[in-house]
Short mmCIF file of C-alpha atoms in Angstrom, two decimals:
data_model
loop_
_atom_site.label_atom_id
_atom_site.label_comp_id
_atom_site.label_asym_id
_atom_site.label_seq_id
_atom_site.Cartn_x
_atom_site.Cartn_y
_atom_site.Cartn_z
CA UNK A 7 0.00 0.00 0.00
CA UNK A 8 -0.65 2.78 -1.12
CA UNK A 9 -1.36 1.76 -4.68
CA UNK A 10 0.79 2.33 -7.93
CA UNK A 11 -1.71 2.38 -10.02
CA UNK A 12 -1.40 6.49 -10.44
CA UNK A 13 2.09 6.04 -10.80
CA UNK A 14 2.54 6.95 -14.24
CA UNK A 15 -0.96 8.28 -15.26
CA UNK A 16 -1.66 8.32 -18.84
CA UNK A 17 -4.22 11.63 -20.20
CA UNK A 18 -5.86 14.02 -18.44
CA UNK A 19 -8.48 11.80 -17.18
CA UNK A 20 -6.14 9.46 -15.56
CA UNK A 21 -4.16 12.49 -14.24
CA UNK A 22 -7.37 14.01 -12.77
CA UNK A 23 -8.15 10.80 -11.20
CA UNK A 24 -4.58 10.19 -9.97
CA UNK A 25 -5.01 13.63 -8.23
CA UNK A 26 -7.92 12.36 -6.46
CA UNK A 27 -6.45 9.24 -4.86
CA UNK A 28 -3.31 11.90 -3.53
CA UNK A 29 -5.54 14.19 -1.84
CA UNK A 30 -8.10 11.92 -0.08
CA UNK A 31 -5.37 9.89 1.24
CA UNK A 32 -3.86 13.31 2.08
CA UNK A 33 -6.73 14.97 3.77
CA UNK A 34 -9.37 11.73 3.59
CA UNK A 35 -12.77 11.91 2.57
CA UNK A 36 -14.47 14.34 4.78
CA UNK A 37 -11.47 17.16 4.63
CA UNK A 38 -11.55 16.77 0.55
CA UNK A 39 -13.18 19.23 -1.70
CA UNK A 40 -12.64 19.75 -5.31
CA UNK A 41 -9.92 22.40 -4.74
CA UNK A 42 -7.90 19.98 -2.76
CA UNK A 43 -8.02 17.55 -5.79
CA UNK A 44 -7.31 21.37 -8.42
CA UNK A 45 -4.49 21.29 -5.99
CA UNK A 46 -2.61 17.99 -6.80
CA UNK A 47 -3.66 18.39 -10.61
CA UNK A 48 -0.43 19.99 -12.49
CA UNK A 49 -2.90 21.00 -15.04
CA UNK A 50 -5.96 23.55 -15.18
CA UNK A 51 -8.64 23.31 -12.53
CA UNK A 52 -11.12 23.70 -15.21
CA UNK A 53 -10.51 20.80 -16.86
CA UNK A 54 -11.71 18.94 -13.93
CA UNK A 55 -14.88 20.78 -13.84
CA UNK A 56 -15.56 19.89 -17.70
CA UNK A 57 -14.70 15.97 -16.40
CA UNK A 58 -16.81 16.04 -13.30
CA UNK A 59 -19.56 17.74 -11.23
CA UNK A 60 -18.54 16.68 -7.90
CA UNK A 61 -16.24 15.62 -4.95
CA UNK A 62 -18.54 12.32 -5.09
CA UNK A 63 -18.68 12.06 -8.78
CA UNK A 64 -14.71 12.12 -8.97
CA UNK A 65 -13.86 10.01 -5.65
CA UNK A 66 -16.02 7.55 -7.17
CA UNK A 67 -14.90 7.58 -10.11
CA UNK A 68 -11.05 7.48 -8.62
CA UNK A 69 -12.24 4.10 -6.68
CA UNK A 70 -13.82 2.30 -9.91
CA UNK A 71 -10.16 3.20 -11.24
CA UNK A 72 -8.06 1.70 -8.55
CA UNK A 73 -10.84 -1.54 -8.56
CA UNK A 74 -10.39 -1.99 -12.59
CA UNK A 75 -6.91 -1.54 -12.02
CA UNK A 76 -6.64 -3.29 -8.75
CA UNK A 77 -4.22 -6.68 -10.03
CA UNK A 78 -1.83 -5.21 -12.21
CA UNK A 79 -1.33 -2.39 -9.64
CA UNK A 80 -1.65 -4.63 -6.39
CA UNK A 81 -0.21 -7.69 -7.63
CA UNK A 82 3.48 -8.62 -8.22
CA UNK A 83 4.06 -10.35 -11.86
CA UNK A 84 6.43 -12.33 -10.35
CA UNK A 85 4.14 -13.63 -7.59
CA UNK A 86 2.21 -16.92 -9.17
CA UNK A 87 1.89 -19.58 -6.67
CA UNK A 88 -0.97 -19.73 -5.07
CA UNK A 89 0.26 -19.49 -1.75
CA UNK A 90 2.38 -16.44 -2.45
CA UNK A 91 -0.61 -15.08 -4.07
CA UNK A 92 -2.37 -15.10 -1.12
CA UNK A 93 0.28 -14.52 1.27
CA UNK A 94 1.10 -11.15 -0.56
CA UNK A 95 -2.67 -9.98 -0.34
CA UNK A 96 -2.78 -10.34 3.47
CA UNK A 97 0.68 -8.78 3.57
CA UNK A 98 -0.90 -5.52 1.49
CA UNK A 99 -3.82 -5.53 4.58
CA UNK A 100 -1.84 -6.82 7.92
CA UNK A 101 2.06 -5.65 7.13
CA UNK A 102 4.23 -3.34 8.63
CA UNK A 103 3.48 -0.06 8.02
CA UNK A 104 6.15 2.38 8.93
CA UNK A 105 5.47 5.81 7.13
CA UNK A 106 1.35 5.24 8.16
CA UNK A 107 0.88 4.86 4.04
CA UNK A 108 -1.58 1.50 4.71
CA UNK A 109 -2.83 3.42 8.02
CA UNK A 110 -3.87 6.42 6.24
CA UNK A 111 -5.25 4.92 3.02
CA UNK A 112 -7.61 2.51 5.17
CA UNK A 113 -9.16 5.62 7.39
CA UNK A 114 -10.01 7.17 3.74
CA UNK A 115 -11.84 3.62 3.16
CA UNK A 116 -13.40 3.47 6.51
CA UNK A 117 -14.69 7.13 5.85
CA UNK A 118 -16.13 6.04 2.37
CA UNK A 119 -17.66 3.25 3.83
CA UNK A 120 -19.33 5.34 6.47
CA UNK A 121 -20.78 7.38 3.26
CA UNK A 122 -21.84 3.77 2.08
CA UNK A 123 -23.58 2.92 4.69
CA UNK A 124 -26.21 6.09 3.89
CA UNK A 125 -25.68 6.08 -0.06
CA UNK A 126 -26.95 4.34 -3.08
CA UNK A 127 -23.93 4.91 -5.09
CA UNK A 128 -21.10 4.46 -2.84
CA UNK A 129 -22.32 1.26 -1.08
CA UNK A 130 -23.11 -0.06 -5.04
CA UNK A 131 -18.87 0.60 -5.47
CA UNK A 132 -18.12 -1.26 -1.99
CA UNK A 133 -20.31 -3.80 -3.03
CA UNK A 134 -18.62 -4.57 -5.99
CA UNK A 135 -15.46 -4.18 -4.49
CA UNK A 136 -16.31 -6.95 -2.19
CA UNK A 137 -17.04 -9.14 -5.34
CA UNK A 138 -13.62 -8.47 -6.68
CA UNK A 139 -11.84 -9.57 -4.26
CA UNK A 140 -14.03 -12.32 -2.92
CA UNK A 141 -13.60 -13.54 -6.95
CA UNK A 142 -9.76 -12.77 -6.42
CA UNK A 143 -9.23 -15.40 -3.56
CA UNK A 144 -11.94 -17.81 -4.81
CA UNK A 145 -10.21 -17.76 -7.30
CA UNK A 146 -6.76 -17.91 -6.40
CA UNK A 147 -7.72 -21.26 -4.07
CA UNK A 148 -9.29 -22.39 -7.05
CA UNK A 149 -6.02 -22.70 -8.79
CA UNK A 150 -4.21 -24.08 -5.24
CA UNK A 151 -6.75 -27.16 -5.11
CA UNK A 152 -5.95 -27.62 -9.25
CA UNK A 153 -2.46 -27.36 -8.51
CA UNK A 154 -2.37 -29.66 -5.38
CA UNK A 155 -0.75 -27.36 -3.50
CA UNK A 156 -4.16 -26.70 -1.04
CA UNK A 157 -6.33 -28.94 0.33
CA UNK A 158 -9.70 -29.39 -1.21
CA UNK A 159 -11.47 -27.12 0.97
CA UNK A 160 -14.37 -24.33 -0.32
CA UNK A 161 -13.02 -21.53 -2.24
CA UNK A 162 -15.86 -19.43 -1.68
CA UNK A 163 -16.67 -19.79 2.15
CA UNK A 164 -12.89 -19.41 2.68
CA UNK A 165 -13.08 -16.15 0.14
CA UNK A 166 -15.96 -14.73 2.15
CA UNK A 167 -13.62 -15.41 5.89
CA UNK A 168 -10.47 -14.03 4.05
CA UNK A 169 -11.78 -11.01 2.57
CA UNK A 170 -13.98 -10.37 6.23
CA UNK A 171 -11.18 -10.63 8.38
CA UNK A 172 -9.07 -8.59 5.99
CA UNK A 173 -11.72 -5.66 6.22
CA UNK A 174 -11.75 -6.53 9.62
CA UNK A 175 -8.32 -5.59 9.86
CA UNK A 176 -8.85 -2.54 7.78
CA UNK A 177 -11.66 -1.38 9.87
CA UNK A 178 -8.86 -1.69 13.09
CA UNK A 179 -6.03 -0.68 11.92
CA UNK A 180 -6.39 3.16 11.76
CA UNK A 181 -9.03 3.02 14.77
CA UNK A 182 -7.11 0.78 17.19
CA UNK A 183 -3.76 2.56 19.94
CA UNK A 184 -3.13 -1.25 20.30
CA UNK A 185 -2.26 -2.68 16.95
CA UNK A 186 1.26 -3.90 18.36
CA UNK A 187 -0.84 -6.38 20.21
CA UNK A 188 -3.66 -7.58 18.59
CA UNK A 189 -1.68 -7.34 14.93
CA UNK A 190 0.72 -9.39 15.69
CA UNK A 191 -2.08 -12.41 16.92
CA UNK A 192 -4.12 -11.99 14.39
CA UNK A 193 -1.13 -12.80 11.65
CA UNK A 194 0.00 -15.97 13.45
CA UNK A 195 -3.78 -16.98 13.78
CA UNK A 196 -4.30 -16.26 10.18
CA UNK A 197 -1.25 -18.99 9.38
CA UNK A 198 -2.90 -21.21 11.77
CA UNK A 199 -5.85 -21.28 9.97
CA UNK A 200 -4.31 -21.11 6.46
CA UNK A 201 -2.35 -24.29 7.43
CA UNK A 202 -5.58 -26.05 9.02
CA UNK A 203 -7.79 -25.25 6.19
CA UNK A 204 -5.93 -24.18 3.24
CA UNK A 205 -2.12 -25.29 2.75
CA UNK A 206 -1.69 -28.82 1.63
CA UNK A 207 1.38 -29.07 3.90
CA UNK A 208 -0.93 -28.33 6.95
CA UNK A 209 1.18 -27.33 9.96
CA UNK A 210 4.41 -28.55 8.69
CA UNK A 211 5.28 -25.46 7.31
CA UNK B 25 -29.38 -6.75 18.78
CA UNK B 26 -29.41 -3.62 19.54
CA UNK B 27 -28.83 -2.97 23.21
CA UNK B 28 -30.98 -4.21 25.64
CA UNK B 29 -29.07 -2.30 28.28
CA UNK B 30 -31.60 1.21 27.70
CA UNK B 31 -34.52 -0.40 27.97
CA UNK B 32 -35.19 0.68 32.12
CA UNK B 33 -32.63 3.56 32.45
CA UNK B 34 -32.46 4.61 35.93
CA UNK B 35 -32.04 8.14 36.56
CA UNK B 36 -31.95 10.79 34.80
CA UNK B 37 -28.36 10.37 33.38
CA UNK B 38 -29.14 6.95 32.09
CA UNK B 39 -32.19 8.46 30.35
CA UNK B 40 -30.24 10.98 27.98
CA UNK B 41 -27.81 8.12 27.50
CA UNK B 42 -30.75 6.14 26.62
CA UNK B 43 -32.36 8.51 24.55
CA UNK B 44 -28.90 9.55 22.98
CA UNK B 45 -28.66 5.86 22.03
CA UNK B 46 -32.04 5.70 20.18
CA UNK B 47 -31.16 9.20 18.53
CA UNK B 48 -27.81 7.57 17.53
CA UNK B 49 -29.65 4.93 15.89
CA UNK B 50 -32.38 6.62 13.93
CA UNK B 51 -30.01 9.22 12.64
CA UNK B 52 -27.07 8.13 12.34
CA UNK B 53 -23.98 10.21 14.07
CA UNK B 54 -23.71 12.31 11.25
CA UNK B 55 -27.46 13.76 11.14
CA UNK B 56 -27.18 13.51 14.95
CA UNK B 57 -27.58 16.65 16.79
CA UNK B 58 -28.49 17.68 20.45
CA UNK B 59 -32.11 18.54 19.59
CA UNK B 60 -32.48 15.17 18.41
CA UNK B 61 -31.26 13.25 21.65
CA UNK B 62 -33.93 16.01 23.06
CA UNK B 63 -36.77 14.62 20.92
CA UNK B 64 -35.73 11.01 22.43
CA UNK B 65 -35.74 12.46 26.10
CA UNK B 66 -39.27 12.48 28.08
CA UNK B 67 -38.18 15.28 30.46
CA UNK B 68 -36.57 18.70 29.91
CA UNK B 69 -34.17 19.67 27.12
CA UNK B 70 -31.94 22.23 29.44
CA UNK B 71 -30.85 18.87 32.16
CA UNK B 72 -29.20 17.92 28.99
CA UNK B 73 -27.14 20.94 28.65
CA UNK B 74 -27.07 20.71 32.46
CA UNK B 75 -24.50 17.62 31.97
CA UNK B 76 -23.30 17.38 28.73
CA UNK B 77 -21.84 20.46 26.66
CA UNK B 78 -22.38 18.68 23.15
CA UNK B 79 -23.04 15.79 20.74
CA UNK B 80 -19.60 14.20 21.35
CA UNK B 81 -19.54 14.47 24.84
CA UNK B 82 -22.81 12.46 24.53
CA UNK B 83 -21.90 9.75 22.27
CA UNK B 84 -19.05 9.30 24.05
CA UNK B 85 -21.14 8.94 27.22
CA UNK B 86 -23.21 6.54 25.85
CA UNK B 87 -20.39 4.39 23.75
CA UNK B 88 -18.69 3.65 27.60
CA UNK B 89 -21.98 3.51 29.62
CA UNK B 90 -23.03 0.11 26.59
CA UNK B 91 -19.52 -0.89 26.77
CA UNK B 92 -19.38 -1.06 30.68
CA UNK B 93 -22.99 -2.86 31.10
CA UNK B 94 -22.49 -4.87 27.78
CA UNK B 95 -22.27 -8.59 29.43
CA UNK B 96 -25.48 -7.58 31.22
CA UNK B 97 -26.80 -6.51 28.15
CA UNK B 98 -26.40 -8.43 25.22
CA UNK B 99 -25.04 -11.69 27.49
CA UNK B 100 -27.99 -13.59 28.52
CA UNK B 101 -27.70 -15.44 31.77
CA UNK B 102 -28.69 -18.53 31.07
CA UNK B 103 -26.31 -19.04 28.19
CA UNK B 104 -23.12 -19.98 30.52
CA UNK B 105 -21.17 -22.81 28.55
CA UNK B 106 -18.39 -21.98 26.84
CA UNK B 107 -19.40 -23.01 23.43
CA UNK B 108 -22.84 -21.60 23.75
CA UNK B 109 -21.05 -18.24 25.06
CA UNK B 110 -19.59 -17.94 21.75
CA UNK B 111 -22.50 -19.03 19.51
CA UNK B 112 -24.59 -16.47 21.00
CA UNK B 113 -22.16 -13.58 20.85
CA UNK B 114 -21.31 -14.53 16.79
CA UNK B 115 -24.97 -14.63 16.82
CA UNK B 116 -25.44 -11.09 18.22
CA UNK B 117 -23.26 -10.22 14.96
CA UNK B 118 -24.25 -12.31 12.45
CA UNK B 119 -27.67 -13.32 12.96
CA UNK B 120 -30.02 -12.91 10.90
CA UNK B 121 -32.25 -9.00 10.96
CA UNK B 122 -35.53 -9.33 9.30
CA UNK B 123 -36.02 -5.90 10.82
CA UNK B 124 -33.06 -4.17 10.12
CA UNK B 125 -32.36 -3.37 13.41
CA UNK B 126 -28.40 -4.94 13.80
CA UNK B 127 -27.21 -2.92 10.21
CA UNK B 128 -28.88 0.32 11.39
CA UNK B 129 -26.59 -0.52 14.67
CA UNK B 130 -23.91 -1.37 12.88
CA UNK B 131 -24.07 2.03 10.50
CA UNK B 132 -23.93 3.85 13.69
CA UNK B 133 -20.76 1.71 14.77
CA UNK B 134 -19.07 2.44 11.10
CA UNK B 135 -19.80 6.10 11.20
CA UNK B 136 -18.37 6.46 14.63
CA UNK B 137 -15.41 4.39 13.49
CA UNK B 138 -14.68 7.01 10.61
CA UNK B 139 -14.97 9.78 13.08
CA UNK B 140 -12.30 7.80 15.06
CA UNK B 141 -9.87 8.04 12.20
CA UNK B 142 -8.99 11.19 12.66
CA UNK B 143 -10.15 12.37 16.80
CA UNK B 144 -8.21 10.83 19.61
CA UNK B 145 -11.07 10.66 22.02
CA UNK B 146 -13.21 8.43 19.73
CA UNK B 147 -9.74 6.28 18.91
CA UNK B 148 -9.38 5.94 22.21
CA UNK B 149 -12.91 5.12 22.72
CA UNK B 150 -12.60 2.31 20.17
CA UNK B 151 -9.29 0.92 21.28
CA UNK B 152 -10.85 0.40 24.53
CA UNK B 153 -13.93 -1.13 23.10
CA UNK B 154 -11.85 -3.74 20.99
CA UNK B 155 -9.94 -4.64 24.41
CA UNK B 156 -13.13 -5.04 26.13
CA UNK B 157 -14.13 -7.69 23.57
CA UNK B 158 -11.12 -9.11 22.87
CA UNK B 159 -10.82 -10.22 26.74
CA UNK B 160 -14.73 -11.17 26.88
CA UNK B 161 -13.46 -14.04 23.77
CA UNK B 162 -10.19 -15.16 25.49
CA UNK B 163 -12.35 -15.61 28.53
CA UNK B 164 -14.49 -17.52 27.27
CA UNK B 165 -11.98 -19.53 25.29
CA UNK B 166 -9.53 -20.18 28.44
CA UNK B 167 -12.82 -21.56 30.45
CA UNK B 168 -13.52 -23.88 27.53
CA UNK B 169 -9.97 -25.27 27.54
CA UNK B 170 -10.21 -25.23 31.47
CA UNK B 171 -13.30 -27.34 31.57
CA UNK B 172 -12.32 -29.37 28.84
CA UNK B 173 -14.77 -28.78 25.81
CA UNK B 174 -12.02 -26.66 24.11
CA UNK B 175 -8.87 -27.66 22.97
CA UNK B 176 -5.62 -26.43 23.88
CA UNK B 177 -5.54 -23.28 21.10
CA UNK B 178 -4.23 -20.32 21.97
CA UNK B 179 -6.79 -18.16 23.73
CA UNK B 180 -5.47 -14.97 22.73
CA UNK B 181 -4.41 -15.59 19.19
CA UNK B 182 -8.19 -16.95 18.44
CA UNK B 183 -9.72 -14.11 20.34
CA UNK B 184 -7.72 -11.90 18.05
CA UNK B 185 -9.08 -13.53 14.71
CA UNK B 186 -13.32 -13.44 16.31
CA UNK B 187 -12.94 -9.90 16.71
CA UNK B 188 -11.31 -9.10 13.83
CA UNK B 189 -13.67 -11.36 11.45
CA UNK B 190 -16.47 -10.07 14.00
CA UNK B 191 -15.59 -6.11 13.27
CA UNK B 192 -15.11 -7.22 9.30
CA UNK B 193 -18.75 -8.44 9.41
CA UNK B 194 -20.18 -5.72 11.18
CA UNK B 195 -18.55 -3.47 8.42
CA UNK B 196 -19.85 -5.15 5.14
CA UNK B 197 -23.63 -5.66 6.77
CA UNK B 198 -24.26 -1.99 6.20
CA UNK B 199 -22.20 -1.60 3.01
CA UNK B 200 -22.24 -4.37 0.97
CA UNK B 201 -25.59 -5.27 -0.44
CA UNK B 202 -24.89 -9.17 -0.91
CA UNK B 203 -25.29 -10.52 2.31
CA UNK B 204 -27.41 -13.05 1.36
CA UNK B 205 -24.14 -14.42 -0.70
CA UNK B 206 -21.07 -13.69 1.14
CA UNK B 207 -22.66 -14.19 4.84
CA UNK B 208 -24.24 -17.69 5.06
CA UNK B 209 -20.53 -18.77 3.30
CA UNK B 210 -18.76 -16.80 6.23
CA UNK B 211 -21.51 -18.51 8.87
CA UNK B 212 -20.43 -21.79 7.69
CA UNK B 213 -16.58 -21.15 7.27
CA UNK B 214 -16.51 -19.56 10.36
CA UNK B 215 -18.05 -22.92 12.01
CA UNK B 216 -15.23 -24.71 10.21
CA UNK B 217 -13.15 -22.71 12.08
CA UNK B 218 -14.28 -23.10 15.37
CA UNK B 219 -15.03 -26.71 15.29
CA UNK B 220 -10.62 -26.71 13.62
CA UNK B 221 -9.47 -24.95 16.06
CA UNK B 222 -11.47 -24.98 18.95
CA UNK B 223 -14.08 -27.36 19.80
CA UNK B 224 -12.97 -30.31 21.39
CA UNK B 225 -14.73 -32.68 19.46
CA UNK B 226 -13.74 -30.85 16.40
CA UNK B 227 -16.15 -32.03 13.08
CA UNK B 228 -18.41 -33.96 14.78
CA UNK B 229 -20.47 -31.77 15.92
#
């Protein structure tokens, strides 16, 4: 985390949303405004104005991006094994975070979801985000079980406990003083499980 | 759910909690204001004013007065094994809400959250709350192991993971408009889990 999707933004419309991820991680949802977003935009203010009609209307937008987008910018190439597929997922969501990147980009989600729990539009985006990644490790244990490399458990109730306990973590992590204790559990728990339920070398690993 | 703990507040104080509580729930914190805990109270606006100078101050109030009576209120008495200790708090989260009730809750919970993102008090607030919790499940979990039903997991570590998934679930029920999906898969994992990790006689049950 944070995502590298904007790293190289290609047209204005890319640049406009890339502009949008800086500033609500910068000053999250509640703080942004349009001017914050003019602000990180190298170009014209106005062209975001002839783009979009609103904070909401761009924000949006920014997070259907970052969801299209979400593999190539999320996921190593060079990660393909199952297992290190999912091990580098929960490592986006439950590792170290020393610069408060992760911390800071997961309060701007927690604030959106707030919005989502009042709006049509927003909670339609969280909604499908869910999907995606529910799809993402169904889909990923999918290929484990083909592979032999995880047991033949069920890809989609242990998609729906990965991805809950992930937002779970999301949820906690920039609302909790004690992450240095209950972090640090949850990660070795997660193995435990993993190796139970998942990993076709159970606990030897 | 919800709360059980309002329903005979004794004295006034317990009363604007109480009625700050029903406020919180029909509005939502954000559309929350003092005149609206007023429209919840039976007696006299101005005793409000008399002990609390705003909206914060009474949220706050009300998040530690739940949190303090919360085994008396959502814990029923009867329920004293181990095993059905935990049921019936997953329950609590998970069950099922033909009335709505537990994601209007839970909206409240998320909004708060986002407001502790970014303001100590309410961080402090929720750091406290996930100790509270956390303890209640290792509790319950080193009783189980103590009288035998449980096996030997690590109380702690497990407790971590309940209130994790727990908080991850109480975030997509308001959100995420697929419950009927994702949470009977997580109801069932989660049971995989338990019977794993922690019951003693594991799948058989």
């Amino acid at each position: 985390m944070p995502a590298d999707v904007f790293l190289e933004p290609e047209g204005t419309r890319e640049q406009i949303l890339a502009a949008t991820y800086r500033a609500l991680c910068e000053h999250g949802y509640s703080d942004l405004t349009v001017q914050r977003i003019g602000e990180e935009f190298a170009k014209s203010q106005s062209l975001i104005y002839h783009h979009y009609d609103s904070k909401d209307e761009l924000v949006l937008a920014c997070l259907e991006f970052m969801l299209e987008h979400f593999e190539e910018a999320f996921v190593d190439d060079d990660v393909t094994g199952p297992r290190d597929r999912l091990e580098a997922f929960i490592e986006l969501i439950l590792g170290d975070d020393p610069d408060g990147k992760s911390r800071q980009f997961f309060a701007s989600l927690i604030e959106l979801r707030a919005r989502a729990c009042h709006d049509d539009d927003f909670r339609a985006h969280s909604s499908r985000s869910d999907r995606v990644f529910q799809a993402y490790f169904a889909d990923v244990i999918e290929d484990g079980i083909d592979r032999g490399v995880f047991r033949d458990c069920e890809p989609d109730r242990v998609a729906a406990m990965l991805v809950t306990t992930l937002e779970g973590a999301m949820l906690r992590r920039p609302t909790n003083d004690d992450e240095t204790v209950w972090l640090p559990a949850l990660r070795a728990e997660l193995q435990t499980y993993l190796q139970q339920r998942v990993y076709a070398d159970g606990g030897e690993s």
